[in-house]
JSON list of C-alpha atoms in Angstrom, two decimals:
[
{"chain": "P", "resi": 15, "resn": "UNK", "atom": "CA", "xyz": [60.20, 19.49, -9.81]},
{"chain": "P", "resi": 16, "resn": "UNK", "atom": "CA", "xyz": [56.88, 18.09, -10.78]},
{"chain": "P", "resi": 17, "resn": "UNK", "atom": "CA", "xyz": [54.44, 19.28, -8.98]},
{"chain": "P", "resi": 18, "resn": "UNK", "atom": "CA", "xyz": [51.43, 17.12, -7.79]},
{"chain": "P", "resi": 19, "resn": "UNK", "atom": "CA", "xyz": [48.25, 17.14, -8.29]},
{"chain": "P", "resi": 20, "resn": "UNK", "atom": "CA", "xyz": [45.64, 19.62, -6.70]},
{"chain": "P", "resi": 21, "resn": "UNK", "atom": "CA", "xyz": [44.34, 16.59, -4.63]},
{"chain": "P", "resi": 22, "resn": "UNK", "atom": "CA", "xyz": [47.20, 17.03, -1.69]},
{"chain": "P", "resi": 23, "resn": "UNK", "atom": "CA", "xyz": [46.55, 18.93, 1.05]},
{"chain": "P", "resi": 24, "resn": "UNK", "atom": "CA", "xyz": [47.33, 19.26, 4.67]},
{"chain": "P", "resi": 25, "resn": "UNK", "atom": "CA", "xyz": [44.85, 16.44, 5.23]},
{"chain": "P", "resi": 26, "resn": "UNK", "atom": "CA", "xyz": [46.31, 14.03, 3.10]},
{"chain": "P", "resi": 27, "resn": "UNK", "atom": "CA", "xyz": [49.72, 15.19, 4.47]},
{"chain": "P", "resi": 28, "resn": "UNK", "atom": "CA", "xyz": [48.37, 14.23, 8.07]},
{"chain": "P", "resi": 29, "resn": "UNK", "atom": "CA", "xyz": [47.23, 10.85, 6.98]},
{"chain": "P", "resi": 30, "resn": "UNK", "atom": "CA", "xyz": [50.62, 9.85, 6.09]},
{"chain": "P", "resi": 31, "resn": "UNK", "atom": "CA", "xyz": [52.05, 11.28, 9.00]},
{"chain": "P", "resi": 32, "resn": "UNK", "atom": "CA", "xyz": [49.66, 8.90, 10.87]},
{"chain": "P", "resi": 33, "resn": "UNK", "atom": "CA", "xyz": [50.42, 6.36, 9.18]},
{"chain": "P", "resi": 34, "resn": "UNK", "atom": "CA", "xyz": [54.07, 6.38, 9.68]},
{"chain": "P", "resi": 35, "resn": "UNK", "atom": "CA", "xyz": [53.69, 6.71, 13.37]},
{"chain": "P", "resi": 36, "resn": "UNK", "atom": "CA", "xyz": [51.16, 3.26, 13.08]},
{"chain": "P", "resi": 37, "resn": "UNK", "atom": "CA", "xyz": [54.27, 1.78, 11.16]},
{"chain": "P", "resi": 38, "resn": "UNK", "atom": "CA", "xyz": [57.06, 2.79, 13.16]},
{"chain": "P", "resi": 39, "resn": "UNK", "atom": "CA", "xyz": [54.76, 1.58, 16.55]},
{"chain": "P", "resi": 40, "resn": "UNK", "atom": "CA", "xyz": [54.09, -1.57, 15.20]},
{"chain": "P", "resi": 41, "resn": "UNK", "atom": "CA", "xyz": [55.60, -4.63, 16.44]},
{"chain": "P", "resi": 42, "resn": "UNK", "atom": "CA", "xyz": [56.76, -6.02, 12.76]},
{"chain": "P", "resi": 43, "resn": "UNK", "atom": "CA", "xyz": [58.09, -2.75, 11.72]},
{"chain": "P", "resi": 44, "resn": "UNK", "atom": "CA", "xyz": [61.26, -4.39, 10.61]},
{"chain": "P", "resi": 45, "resn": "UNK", "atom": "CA", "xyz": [59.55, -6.71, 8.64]},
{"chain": "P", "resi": 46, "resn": "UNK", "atom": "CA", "xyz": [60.73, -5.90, 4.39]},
{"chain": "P", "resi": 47, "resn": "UNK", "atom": "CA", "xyz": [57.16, -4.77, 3.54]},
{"chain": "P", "resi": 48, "resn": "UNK", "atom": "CA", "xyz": [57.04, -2.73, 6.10]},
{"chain": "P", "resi": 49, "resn": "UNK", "atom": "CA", "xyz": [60.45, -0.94, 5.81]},
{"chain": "P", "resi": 50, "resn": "UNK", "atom": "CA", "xyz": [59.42, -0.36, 1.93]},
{"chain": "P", "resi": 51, "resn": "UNK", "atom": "CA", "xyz": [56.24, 1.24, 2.95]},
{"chain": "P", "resi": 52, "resn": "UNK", "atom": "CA", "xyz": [57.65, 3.35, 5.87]},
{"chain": "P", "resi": 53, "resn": "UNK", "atom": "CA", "xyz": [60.30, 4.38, 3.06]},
{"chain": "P", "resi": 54, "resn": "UNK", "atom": "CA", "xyz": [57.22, 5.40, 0.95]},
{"chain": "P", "resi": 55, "resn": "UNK", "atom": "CA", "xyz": [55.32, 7.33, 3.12]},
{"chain": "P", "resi": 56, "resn": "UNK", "atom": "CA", "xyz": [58.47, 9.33, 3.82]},
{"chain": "P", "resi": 57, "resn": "UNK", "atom": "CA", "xyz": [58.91, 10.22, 0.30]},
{"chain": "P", "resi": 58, "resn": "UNK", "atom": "CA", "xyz": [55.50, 10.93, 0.38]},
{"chain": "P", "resi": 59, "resn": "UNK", "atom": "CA", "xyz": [55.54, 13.31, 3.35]},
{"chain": "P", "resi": 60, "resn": "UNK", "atom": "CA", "xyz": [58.36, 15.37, 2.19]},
{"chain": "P", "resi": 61, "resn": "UNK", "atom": "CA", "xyz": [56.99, 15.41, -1.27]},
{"chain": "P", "resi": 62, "resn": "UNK", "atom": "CA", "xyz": [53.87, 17.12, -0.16]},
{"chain": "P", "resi": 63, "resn": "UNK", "atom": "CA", "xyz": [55.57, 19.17, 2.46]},
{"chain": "P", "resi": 64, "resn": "UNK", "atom": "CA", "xyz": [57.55, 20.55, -0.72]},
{"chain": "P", "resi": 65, "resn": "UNK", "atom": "CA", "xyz": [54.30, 21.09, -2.56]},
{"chain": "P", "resi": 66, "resn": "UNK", "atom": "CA", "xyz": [52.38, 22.82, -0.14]},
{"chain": "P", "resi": 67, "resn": "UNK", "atom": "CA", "xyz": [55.28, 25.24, 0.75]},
{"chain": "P", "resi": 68, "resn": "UNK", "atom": "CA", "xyz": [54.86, 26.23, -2.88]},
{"chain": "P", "resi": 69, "resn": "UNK", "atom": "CA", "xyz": [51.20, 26.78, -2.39]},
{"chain": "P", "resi": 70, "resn": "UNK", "atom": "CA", "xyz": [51.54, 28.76, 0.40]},
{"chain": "P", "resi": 71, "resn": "UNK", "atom": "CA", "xyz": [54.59, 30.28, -0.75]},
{"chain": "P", "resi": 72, "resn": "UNK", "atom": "CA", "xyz": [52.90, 31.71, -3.97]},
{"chain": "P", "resi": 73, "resn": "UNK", "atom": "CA", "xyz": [49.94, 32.83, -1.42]},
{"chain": "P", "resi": 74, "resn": "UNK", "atom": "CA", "xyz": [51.98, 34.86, 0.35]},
{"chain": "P", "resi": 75, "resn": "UNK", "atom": "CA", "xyz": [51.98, 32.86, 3.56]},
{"chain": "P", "resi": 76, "resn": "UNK", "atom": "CA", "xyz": [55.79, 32.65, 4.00]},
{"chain": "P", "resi": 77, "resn": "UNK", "atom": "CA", "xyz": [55.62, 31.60, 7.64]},
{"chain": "P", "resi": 78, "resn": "UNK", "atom": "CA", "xyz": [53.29, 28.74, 6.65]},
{"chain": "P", "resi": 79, "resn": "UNK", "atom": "CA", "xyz": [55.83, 27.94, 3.88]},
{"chain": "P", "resi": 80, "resn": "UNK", "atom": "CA", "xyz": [59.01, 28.20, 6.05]},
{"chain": "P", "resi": 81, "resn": "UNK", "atom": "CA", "xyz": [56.96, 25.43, 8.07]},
{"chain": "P", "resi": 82, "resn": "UNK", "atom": "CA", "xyz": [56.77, 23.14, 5.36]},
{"chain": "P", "resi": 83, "resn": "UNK", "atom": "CA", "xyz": [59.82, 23.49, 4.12]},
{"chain": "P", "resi": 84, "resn": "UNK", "atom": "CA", "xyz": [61.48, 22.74, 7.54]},
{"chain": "P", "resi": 85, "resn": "UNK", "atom": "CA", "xyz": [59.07, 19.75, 7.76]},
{"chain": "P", "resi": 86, "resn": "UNK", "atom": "CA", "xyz": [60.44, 18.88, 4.37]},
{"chain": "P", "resi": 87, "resn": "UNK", "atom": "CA", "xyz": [64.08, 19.12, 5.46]},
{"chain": "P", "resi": 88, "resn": "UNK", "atom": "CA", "xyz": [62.95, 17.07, 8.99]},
{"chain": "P", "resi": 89, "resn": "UNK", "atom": "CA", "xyz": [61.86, 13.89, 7.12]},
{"chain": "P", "resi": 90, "resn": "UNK", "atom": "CA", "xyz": [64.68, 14.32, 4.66]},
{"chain": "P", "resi": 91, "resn": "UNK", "atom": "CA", "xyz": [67.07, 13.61, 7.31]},
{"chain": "P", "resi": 92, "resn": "UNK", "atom": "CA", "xyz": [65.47, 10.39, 7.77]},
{"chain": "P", "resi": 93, "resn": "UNK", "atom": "CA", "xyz": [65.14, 9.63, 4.15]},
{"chain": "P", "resi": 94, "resn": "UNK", "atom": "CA", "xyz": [67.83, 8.15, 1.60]},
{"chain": "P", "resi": 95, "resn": "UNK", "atom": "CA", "xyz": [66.04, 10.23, -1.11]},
{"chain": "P", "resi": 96, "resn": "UNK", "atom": "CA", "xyz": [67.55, 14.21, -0.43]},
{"chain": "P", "resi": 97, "resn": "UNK", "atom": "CA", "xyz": [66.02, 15.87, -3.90]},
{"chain": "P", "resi": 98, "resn": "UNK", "atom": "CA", "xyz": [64.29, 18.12, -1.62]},
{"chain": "P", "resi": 99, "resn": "UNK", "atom": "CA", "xyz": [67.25, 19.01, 1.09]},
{"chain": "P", "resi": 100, "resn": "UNK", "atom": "CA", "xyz": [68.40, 21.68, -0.94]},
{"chain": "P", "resi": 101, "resn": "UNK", "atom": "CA", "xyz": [65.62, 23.22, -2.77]},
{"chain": "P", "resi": 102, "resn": "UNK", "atom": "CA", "xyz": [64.22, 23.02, 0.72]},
{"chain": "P", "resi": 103, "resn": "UNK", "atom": "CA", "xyz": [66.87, 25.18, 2.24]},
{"chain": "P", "resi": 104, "resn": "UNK", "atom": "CA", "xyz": [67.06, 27.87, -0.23]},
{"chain": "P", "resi": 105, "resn": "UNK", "atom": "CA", "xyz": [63.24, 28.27, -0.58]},
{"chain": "P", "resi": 106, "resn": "UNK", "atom": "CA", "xyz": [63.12, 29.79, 3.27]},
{"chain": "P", "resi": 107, "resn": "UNK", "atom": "CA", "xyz": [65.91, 31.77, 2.55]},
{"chain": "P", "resi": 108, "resn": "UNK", "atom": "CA", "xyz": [64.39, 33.39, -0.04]},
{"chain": "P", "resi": 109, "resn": "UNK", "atom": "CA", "xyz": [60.45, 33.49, 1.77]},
{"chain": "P", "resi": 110, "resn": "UNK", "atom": "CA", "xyz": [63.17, 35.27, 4.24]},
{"chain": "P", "resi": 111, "resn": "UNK", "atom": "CA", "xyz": [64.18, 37.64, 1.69]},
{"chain": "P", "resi": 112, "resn": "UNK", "atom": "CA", "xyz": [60.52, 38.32, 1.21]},
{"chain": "P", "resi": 113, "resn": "UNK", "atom": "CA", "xyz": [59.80, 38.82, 4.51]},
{"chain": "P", "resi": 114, "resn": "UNK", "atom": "CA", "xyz": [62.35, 41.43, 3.99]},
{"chain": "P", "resi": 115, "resn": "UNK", "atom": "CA", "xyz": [63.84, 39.62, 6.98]},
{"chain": "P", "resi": 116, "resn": "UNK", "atom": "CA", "xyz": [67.75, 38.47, 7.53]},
{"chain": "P", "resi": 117, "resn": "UNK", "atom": "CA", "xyz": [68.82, 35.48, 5.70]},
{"chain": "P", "resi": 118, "resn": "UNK", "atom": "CA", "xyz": [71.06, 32.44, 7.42]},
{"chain": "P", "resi": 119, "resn": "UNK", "atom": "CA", "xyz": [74.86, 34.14, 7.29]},
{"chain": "P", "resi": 120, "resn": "UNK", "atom": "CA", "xyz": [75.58, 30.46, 6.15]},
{"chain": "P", "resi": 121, "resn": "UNK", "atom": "CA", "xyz": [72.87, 29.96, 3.65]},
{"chain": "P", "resi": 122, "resn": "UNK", "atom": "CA", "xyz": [75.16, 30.67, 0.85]},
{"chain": "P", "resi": 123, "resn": "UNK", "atom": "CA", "xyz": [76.74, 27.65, 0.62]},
{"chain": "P", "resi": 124, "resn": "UNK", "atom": "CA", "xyz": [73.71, 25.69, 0.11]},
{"chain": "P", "resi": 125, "resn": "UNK", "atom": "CA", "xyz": [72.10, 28.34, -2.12]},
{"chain": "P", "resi": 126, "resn": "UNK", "atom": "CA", "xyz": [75.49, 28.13, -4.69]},
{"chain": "P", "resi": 127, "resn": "UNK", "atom": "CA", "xyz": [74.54, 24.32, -4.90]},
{"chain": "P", "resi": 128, "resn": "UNK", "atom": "CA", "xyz": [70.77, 24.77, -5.65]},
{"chain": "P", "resi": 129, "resn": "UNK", "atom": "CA", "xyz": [69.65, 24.29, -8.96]},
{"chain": "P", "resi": 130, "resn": "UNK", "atom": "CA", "xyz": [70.10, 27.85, -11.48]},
{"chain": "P", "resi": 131, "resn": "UNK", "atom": "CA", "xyz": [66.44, 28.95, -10.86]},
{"chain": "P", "resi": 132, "resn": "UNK", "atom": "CA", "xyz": [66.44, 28.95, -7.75]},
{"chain": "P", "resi": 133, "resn": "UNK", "atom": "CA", "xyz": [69.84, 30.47, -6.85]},
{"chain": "P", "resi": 134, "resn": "UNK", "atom": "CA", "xyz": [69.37, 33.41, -9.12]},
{"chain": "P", "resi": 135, "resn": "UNK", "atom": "CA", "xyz": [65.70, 33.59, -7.45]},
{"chain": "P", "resi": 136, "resn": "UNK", "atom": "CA", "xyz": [67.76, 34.36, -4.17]},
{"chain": "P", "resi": 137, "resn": "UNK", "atom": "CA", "xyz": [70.81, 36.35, -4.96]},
{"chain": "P", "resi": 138, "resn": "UNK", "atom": "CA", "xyz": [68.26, 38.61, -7.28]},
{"chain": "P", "resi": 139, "resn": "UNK", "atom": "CA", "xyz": [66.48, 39.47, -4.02]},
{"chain": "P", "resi": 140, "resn": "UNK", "atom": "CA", "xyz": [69.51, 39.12, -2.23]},
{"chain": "P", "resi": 141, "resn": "UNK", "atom": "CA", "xyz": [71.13, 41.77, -4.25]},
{"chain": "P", "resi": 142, "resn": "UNK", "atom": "CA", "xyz": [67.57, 44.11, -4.26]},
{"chain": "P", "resi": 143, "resn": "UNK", "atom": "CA", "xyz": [67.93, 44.08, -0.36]},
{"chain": "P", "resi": 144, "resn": "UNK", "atom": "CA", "xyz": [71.66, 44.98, -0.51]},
{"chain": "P", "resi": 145, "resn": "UNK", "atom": "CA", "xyz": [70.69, 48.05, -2.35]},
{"chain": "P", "resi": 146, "resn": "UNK", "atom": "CA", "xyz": [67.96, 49.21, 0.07]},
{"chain": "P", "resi": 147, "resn": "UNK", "atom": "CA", "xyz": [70.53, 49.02, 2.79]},
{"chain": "P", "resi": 148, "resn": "UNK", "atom": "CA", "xyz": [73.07, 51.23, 0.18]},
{"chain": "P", "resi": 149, "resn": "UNK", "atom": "CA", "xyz": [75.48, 48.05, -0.40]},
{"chain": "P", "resi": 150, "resn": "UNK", "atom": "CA", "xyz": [76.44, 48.97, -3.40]},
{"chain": "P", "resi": 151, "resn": "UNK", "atom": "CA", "xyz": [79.81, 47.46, -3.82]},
{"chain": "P", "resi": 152, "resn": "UNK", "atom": "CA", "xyz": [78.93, 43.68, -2.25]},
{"chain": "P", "resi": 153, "resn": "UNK", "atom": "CA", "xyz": [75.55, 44.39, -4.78]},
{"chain": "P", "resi": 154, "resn": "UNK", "atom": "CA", "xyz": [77.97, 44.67, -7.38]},
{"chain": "P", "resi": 155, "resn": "UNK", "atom": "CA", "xyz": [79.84, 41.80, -6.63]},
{"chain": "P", "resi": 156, "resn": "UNK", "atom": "CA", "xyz": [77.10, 39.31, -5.99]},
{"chain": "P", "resi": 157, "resn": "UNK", "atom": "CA", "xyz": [75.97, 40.52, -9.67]},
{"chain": "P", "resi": 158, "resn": "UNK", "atom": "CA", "xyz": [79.25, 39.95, -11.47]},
{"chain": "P", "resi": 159, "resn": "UNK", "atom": "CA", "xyz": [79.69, 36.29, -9.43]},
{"chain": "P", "resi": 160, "resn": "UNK", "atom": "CA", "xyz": [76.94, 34.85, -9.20]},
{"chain": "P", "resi": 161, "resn": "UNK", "atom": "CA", "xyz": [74.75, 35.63, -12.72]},
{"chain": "P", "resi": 162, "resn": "UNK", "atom": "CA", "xyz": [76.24, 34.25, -16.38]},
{"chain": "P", "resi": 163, "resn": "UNK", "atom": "CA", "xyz": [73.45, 36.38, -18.03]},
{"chain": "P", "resi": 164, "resn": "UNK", "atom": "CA", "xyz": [73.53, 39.73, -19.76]},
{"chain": "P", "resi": 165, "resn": "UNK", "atom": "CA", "xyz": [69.71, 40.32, -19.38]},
{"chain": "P", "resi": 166, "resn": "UNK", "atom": "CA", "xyz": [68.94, 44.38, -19.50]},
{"chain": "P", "resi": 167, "resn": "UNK", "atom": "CA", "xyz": [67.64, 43.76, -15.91]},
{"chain": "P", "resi": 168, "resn": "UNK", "atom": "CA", "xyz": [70.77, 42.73, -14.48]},
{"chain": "P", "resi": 169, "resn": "UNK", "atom": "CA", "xyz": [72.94, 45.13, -16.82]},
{"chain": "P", "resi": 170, "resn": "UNK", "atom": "CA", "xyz": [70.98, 48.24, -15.45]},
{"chain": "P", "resi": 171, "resn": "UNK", "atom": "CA", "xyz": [71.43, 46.75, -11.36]},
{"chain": "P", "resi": 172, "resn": "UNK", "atom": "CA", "xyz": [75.08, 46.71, -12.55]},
{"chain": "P", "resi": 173, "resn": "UNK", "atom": "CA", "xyz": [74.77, 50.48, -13.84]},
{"chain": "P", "resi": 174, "resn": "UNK", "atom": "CA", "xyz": [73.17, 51.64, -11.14]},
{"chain": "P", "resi": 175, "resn": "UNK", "atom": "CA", "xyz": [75.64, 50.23, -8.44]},
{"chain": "P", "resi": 176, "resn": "UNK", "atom": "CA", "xyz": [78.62, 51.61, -10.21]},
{"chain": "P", "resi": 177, "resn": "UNK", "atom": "CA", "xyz": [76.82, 55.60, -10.00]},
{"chain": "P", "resi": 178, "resn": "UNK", "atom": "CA", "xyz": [75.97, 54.96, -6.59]},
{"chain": "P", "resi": 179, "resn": "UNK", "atom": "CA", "xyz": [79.39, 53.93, -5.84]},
{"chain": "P", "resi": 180, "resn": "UNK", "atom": "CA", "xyz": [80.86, 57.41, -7.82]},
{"chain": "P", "resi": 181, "resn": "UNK", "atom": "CA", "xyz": [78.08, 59.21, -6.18]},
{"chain": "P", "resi": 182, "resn": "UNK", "atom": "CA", "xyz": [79.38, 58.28, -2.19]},
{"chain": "P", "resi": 183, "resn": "UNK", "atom": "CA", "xyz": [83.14, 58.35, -3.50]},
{"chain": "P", "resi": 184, "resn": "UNK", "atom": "CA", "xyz": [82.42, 61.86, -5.19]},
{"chain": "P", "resi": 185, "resn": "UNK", "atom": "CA", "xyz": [81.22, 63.32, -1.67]},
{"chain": "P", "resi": 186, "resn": "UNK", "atom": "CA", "xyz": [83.99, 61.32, 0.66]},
{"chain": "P", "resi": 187, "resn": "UNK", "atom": "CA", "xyz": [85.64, 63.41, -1.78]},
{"chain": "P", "resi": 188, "resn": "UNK", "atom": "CA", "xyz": [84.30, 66.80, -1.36]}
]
């Protein structure tokens, strides 16, 4: 996505959201112009929502991003334009990964459709947390499904499950 300029921020944001609600009050809000403009402050609203998750995102302030994404996903549903829906969705999940919270047992779905950036964003955490909790073998599987890619990174992940899974088998054993 492009991402706008450093002009946007959460007061900017506001003004459209004011703006809307003046549109959507007034009396000729039916009128052509006024459904084209309504249809560009949405786009508006959920592009800067977008962008300033990002922000906060990359500051660390997950919570503030979550926000913004869910914002984002909010005027989505009322847009025809749904660019953001997923990227949306599978940015939380992964500010969720670095929360080191739980991620949404049906996030998966959404997060197969997102563009490849993004999706091996999440199952590269995803897969990081599995192996703090000693999931090796659904590790191991999430690394041979979901990544086309024989980078030394992912390789070594691979490795390492496969010990790990000798190492517990060699003591059930003993």
């Amino acid at each position: 996505f492009k991402l706008i300029s450093n002009e946007i921020s959460k007061a900017t944001l506001n003004e459209f959201i004011k703006n809307l609600d003046f549109i959507n009050q007034s009396k000729f809000k039916d009128s052509e112009i006024l459904v084209e403009l309504k249809a560009t402050h949405f786009q508006k609203i959920i592009e800067y929502n977008f962008e300033l998750g990002v922000r906060a995102e990359k500051k660390l302030y997950f919570n503030d991003a979550k926000k913004h994404y869910n914002d984002c996903i909010s005027y989505v549903s009322n847009s025809k334009d749904n660019k953001f829906l997923i990227p949306s969705q599978t940015r939380i999940e992964i500010c969720s990964l670095k929360q080191n919270m739980a991620v949404n047992p049906n996030c998966f779905e959404v997060v197969d459709k997102a563009r490849k950036s993004l999706r091996e964003d999440f199952y590269f955490r995803y897969v990081l947390k599995l192996l703090k909790n000693n999931d090796f073998e659904y590790a191991e599987d999430i690394l041979a499904s979901k990544f086309n890619s024989s980078k030394k990174e992912l390789k070594a992940l691979k490795d390492f499950c496969f010990t790990k899974k000798q190492e517990i088998a060699k003591k059930d054993i003993e």
